[in-house]
mmCIF file of C-alpha atoms in Angstrom:
data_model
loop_
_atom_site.group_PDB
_atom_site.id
_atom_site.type_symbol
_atom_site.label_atom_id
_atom_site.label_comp_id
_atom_site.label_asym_id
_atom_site.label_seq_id
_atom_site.Cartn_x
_atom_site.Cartn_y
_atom_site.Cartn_z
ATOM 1 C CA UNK A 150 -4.398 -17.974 5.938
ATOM 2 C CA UNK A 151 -4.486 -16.029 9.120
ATOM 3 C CA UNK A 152 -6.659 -13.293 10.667
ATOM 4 C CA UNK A 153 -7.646 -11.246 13.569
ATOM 5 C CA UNK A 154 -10.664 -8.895 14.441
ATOM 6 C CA UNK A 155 -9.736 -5.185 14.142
ATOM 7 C CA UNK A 156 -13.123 -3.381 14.903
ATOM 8 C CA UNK A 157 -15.898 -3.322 17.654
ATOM 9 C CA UNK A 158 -17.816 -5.697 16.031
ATOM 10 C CA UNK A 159 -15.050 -8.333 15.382
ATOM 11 C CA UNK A 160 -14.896 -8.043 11.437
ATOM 12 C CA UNK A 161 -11.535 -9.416 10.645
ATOM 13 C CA UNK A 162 -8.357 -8.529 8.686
ATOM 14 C CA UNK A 163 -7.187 -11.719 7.010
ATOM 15 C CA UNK A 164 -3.481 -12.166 5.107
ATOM 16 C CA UNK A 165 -1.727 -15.160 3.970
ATOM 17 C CA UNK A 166 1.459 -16.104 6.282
ATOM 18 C CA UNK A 167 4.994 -17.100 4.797
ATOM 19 C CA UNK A 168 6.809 -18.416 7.984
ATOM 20 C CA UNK A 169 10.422 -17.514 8.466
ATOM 21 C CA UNK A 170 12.909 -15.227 10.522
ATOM 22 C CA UNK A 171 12.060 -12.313 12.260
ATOM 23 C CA UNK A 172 11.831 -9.482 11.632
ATOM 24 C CA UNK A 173 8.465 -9.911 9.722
ATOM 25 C CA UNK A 174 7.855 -8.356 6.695
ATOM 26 C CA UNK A 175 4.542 -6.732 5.965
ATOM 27 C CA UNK A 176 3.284 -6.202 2.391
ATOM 28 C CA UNK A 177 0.704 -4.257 2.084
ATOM 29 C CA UNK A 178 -1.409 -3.419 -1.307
ATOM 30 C CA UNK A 179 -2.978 -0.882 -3.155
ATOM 31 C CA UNK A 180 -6.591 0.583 -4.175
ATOM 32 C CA UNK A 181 -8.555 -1.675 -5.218
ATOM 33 C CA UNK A 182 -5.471 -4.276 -4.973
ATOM 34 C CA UNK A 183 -5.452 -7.576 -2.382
ATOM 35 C CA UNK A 184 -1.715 -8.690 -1.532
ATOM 36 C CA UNK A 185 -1.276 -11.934 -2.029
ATOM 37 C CA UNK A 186 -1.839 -11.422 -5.634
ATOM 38 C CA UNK A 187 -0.030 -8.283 -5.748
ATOM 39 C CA UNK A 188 2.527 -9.768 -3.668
ATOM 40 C CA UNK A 189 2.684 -13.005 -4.012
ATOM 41 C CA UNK A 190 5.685 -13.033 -6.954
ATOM 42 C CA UNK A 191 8.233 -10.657 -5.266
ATOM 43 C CA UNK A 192 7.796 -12.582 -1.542
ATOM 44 C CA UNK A 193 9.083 -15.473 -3.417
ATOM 45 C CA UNK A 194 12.051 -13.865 -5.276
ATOM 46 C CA UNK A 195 15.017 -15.527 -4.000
ATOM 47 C CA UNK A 196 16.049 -12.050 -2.582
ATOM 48 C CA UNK A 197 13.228 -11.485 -0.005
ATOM 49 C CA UNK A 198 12.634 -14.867 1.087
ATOM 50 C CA UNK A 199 13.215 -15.946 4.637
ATOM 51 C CA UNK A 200 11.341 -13.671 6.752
ATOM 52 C CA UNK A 201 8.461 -14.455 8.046
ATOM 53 C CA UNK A 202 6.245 -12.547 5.280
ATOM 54 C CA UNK A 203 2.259 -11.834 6.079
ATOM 55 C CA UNK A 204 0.607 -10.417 2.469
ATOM 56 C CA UNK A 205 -2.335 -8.648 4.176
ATOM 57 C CA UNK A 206 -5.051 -7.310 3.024
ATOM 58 C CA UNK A 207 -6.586 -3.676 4.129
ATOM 59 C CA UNK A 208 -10.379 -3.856 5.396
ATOM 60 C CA UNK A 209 -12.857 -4.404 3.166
ATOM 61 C CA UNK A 210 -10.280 -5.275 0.255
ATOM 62 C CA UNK A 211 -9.708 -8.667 -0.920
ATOM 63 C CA UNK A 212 -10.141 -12.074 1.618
ATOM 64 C CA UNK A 213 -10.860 -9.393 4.413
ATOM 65 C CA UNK A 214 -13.702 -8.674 5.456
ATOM 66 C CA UNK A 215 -16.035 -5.452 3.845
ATOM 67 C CA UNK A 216 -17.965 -3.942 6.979
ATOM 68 C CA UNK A 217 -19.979 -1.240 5.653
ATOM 69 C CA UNK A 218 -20.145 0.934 9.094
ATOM 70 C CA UNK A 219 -16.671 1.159 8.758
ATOM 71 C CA UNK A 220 -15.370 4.784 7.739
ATOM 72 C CA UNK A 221 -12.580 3.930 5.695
ATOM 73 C CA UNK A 222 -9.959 7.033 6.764
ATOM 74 C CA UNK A 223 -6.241 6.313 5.888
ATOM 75 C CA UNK A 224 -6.121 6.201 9.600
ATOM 76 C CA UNK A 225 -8.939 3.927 10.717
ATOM 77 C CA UNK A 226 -6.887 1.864 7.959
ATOM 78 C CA UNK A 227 -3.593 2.039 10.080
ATOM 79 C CA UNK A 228 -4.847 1.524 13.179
ATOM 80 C CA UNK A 229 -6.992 -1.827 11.716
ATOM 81 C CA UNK A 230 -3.504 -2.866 10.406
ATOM 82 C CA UNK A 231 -1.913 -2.468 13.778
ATOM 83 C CA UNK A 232 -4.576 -3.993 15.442
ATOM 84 C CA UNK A 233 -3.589 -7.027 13.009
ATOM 85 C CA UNK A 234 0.194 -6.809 13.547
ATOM 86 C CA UNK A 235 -0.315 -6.732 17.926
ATOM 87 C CA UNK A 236 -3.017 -10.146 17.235
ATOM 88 C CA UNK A 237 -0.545 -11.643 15.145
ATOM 89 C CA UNK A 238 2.313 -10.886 17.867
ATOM 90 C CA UNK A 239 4.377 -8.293 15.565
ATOM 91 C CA UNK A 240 6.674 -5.614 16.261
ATOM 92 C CA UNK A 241 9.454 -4.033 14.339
ATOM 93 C CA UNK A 242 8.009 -5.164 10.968
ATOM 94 C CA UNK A 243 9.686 -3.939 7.907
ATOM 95 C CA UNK A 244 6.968 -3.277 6.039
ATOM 96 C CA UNK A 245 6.615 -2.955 1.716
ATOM 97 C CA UNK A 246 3.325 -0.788 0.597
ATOM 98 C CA UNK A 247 2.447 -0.200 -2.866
ATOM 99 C CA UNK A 248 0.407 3.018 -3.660
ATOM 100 C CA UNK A 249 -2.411 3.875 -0.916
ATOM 101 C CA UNK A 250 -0.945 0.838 0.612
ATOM 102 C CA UNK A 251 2.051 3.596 1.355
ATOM 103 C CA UNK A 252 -0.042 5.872 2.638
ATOM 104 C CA UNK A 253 -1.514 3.792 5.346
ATOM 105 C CA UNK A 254 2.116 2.495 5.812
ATOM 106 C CA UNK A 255 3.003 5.777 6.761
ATOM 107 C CA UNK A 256 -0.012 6.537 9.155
ATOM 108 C CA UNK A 257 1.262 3.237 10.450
ATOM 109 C CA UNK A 258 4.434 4.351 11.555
ATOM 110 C CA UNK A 259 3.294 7.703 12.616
ATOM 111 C CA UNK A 260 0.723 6.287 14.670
ATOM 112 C CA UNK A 261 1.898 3.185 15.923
ATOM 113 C CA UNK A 262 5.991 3.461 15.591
ATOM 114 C CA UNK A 263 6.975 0.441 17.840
ATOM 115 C CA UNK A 264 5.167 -2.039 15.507
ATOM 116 C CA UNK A 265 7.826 -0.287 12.380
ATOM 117 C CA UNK A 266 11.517 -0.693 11.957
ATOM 118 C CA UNK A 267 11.661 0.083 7.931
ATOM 119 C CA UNK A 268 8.867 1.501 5.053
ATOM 120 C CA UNK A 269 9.675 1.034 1.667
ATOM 121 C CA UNK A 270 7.232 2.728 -0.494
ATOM 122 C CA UNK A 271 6.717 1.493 -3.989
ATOM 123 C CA UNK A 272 5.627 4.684 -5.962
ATOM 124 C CA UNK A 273 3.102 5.580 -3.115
ATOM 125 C CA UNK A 274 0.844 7.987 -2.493
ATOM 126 C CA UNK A 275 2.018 11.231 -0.865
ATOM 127 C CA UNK A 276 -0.414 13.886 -1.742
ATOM 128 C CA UNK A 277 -4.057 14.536 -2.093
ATOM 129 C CA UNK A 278 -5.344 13.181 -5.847
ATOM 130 C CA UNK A 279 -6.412 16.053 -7.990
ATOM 131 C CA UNK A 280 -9.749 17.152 -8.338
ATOM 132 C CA UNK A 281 -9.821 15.899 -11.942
ATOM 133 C CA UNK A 282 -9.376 12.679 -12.507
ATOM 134 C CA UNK A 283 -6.719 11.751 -14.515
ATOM 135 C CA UNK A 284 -6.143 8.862 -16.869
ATOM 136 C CA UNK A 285 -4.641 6.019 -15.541
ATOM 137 C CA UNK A 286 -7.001 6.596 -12.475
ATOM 138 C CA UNK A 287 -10.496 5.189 -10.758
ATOM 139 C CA UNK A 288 -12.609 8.376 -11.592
ATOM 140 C CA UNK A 289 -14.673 7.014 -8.212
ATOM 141 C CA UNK A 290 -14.411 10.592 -6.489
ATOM 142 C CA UNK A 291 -16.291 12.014 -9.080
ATOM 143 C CA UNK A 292 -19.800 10.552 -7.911
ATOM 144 C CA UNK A 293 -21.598 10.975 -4.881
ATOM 145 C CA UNK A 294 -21.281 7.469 -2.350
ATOM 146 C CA UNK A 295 -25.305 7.075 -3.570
ATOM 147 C CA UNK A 296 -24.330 7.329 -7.305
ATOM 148 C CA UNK A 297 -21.124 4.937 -6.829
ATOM 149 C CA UNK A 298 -23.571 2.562 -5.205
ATOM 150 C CA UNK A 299 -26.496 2.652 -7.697
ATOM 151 C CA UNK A 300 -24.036 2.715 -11.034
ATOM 152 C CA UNK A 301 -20.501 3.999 -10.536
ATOM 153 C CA UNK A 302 -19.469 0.848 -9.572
ATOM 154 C CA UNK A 303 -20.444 -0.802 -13.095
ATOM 155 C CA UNK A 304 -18.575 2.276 -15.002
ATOM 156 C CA UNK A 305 -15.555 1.496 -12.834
ATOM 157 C CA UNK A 306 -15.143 -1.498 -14.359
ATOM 158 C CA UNK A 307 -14.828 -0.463 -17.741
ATOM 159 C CA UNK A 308 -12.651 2.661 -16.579
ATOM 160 C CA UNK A 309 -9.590 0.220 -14.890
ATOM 161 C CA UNK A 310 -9.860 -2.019 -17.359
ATOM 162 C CA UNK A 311 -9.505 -6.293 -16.678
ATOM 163 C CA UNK A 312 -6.224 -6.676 -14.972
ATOM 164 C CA UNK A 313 -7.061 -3.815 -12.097
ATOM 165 C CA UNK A 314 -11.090 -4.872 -11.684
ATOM 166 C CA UNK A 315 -9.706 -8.550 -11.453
ATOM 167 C CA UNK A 316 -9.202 -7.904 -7.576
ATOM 168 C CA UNK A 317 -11.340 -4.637 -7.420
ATOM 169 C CA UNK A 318 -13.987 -6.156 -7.831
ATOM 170 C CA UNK A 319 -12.915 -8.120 -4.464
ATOM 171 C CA UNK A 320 -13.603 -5.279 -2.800
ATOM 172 C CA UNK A 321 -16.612 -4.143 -0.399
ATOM 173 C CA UNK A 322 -18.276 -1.302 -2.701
ATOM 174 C CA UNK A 323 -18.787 1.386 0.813
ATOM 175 C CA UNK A 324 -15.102 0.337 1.239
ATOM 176 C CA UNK A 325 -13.531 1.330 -2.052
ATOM 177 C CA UNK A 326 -15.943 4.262 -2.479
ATOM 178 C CA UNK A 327 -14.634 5.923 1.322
ATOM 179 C CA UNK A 328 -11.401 4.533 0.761
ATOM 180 C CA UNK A 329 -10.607 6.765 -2.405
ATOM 181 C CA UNK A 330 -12.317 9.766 -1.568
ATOM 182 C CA UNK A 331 -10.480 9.933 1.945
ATOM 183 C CA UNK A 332 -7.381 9.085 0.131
ATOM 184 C CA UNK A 333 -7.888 11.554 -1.768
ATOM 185 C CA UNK A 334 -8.761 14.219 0.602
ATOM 186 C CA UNK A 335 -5.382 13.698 2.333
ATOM 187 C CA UNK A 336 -4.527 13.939 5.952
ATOM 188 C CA UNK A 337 -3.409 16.429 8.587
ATOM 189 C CA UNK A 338 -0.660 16.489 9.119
ATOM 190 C CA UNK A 339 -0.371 15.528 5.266
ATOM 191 C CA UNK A 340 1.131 12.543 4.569
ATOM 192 C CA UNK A 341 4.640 14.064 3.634
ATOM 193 C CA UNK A 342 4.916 15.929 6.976
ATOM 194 C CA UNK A 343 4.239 12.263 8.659
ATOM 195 C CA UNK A 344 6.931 10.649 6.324
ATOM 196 C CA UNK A 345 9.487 13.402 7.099
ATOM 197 C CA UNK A 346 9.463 13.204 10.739
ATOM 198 C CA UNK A 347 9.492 9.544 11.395
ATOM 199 C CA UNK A 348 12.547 8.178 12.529
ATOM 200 C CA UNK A 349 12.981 4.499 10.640
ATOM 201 C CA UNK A 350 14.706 3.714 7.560
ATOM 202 C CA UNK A 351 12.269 5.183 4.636
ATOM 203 C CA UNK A 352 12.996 4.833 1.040
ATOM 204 C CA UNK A 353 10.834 5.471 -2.209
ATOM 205 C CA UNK A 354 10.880 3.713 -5.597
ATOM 206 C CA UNK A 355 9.531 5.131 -8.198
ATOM 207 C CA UNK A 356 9.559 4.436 -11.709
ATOM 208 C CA UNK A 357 12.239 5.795 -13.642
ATOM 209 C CA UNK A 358 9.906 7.438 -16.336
ATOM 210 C CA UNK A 359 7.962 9.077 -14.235
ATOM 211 C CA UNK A 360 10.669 11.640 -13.133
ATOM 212 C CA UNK A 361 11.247 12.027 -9.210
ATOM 213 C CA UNK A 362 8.469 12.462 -7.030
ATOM 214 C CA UNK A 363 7.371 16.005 -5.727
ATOM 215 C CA UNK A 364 9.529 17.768 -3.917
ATOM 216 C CA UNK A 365 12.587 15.358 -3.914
ATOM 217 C CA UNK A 366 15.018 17.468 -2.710
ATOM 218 C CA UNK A 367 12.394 17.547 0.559
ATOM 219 C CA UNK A 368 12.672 14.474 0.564
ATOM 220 C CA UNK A 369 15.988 13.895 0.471
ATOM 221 C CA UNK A 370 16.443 16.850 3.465
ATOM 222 C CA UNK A 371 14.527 14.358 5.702
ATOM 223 C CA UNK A 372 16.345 11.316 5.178
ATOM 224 C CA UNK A 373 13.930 9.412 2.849
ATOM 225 C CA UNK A 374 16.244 7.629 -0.025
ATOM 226 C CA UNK A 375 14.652 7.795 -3.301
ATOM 227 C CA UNK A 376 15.462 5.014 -5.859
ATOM 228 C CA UNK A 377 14.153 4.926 -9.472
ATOM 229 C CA UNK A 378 13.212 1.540 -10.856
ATOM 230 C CA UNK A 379 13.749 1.778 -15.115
ATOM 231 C CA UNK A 380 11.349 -0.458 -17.685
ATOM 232 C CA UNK A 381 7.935 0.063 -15.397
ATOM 233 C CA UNK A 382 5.040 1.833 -14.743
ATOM 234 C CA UNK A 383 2.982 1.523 -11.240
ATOM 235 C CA UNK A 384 3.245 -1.467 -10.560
ATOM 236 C CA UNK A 385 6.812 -1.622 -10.270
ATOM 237 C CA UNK A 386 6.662 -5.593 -8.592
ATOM 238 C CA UNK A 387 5.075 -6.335 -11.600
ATOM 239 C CA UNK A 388 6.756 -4.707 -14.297
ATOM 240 C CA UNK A 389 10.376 -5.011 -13.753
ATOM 241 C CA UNK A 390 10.381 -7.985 -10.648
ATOM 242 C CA UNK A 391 14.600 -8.108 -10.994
ATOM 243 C CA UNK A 392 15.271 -4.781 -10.494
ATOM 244 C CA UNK A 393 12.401 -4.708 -7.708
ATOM 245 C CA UNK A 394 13.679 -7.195 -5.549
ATOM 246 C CA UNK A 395 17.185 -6.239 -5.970
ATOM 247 C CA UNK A 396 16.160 -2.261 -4.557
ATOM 248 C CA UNK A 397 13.887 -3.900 -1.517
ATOM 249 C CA UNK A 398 16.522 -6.099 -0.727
ATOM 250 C CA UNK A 399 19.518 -3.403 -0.371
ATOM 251 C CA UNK A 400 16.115 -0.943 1.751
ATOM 252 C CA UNK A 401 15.405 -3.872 4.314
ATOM 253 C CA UNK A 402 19.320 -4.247 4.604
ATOM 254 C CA UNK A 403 21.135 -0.793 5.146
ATOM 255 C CA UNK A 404 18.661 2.065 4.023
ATOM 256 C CA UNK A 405 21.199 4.117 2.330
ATOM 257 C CA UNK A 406 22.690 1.429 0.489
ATOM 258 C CA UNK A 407 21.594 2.265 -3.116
ATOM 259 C CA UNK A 408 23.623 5.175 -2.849
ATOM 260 C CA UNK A 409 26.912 3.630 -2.559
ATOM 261 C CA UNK A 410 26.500 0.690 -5.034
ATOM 262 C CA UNK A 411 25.177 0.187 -8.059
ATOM 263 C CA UNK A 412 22.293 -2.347 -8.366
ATOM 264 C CA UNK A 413 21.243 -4.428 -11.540
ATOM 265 C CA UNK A 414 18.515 -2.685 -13.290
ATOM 266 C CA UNK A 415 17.806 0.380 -10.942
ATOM 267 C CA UNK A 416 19.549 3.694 -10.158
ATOM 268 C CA UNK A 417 19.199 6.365 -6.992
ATOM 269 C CA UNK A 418 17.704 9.231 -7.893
#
């Protein structure tokens, strides 16, 4: 295990390091996720091993550490990842993100473009989280930070259900409280404007079921590839890890790929 101090008063990003050949390969998790669990599986598939892999985890998530003076933006997030990446001597990294993980991905690239050479998004977030929450979802933005604090946090739990509170319940409570309202708040530029202009490789999976994201054929316009990934929900690494690997794989090694070959268990959308 590895870290480096990414704030004024030295609190520290940690991740687990998987040496191998450059470029490295960032993974990067989602709300209320830490990597190396989320990660840990498809680093190891025979397909995406031998880069030098770091499975990091976001401040105050996981084996980091949970500052609560810390504001928790999507882009006090990227910039605490790139202070990470320039400690641990990265550029260029091809970076996977799952969820808000994508989001910060994004803000990374925007923000910070020398330390990205490829995103792969795995069903990420791209637009602000309704109002309502919806099932399948936290429900933290509908208290107050003082209410989450006092008693939101133990109705989370039964919300998510085991397998998600298993590592949310990792997390610093000021951290996953600002971390979901600003995701859900959104940026400006939003985070689709960011993802259109940047200039790397880019390519979405999403699960087949689902139906394309938003505005696909925007998408599509600004050179993002979009692959759907059959037999999953969210958690796409998880659900179907064959078809996974095989659509990160043919991302990190020609971007457009998908479309001009069929892949075991996935299909471009």
């Amino acid at each position: 295990m590895r870290h480096a101090p990414v704030t004024p008063n030295g609190d520290l990003i940690r991740w687990v390091e998987i040496p191998g050949a450059e470029p490295t390969r960032l993974y990067l998790h989602g709300l209320g996720a830490t990597s190396p669990v989320y990660w840990a599986a498809a680093a190891a598939h025979p397909l995406l091993t031998g880069r030098r892999s770091l499975l990091l985890d976001l401040i105050g998530f996981g084996i980091s550490d949970h500052p609560t003076d810390f504001d928790y933006t999507l882009e006090a997030h990227a910039d605490a990842v790139a202070a990470a990446l320039e400690a641990a001597d990265v550029t260029g990294a091809e970076v996977v993100a799952h969820s808000l993980g994508g989001a910060v991905a994004i803000l990374l690239a925007a923000r910070h473009p020398r330390l990205v050479s490829n995103l792969v998004l795995v069903d990420s977030v791209l637009d602000p989280a309704p109002a309502v929450p919806v099932p399948g979802s936290s429900g933290i933005t509908a208290y107050t930070e003082e209410e989450f604090l006092e008693y939101g946090w133990e109705r989370t739990e039964e919300r998510v259900g085991p397998v998600w509170w298993s590592t949310m319940r990792l997390a610093g409570r000021e951290a996953l409280y600002r971390t979901t309202v600003h995701r859900a708040q959104g940026t400006a530029p939003t985070l689709r404007e960011h993802l259109a202009g940047l200039s790397v490789p880019r390519t979405c999976l999403h699960p087949a079921a689902d139906g394309e994201p938003a505005d696909a054929a925007g998408l599509r316009a600004s050179g993002v590839t979009l692959r759907a990934i059959p037999d999953c929900g969210h958690n796409i690494m998880f659900d179907n890890p064959e078809a996974f690997a095989h659509a990160v794989a043919d991302a990190l090694n020609g971007g457009d790929a998908p479309q001009r070959r069929s892949l075991p268990g996935s299909q471009p959308s």
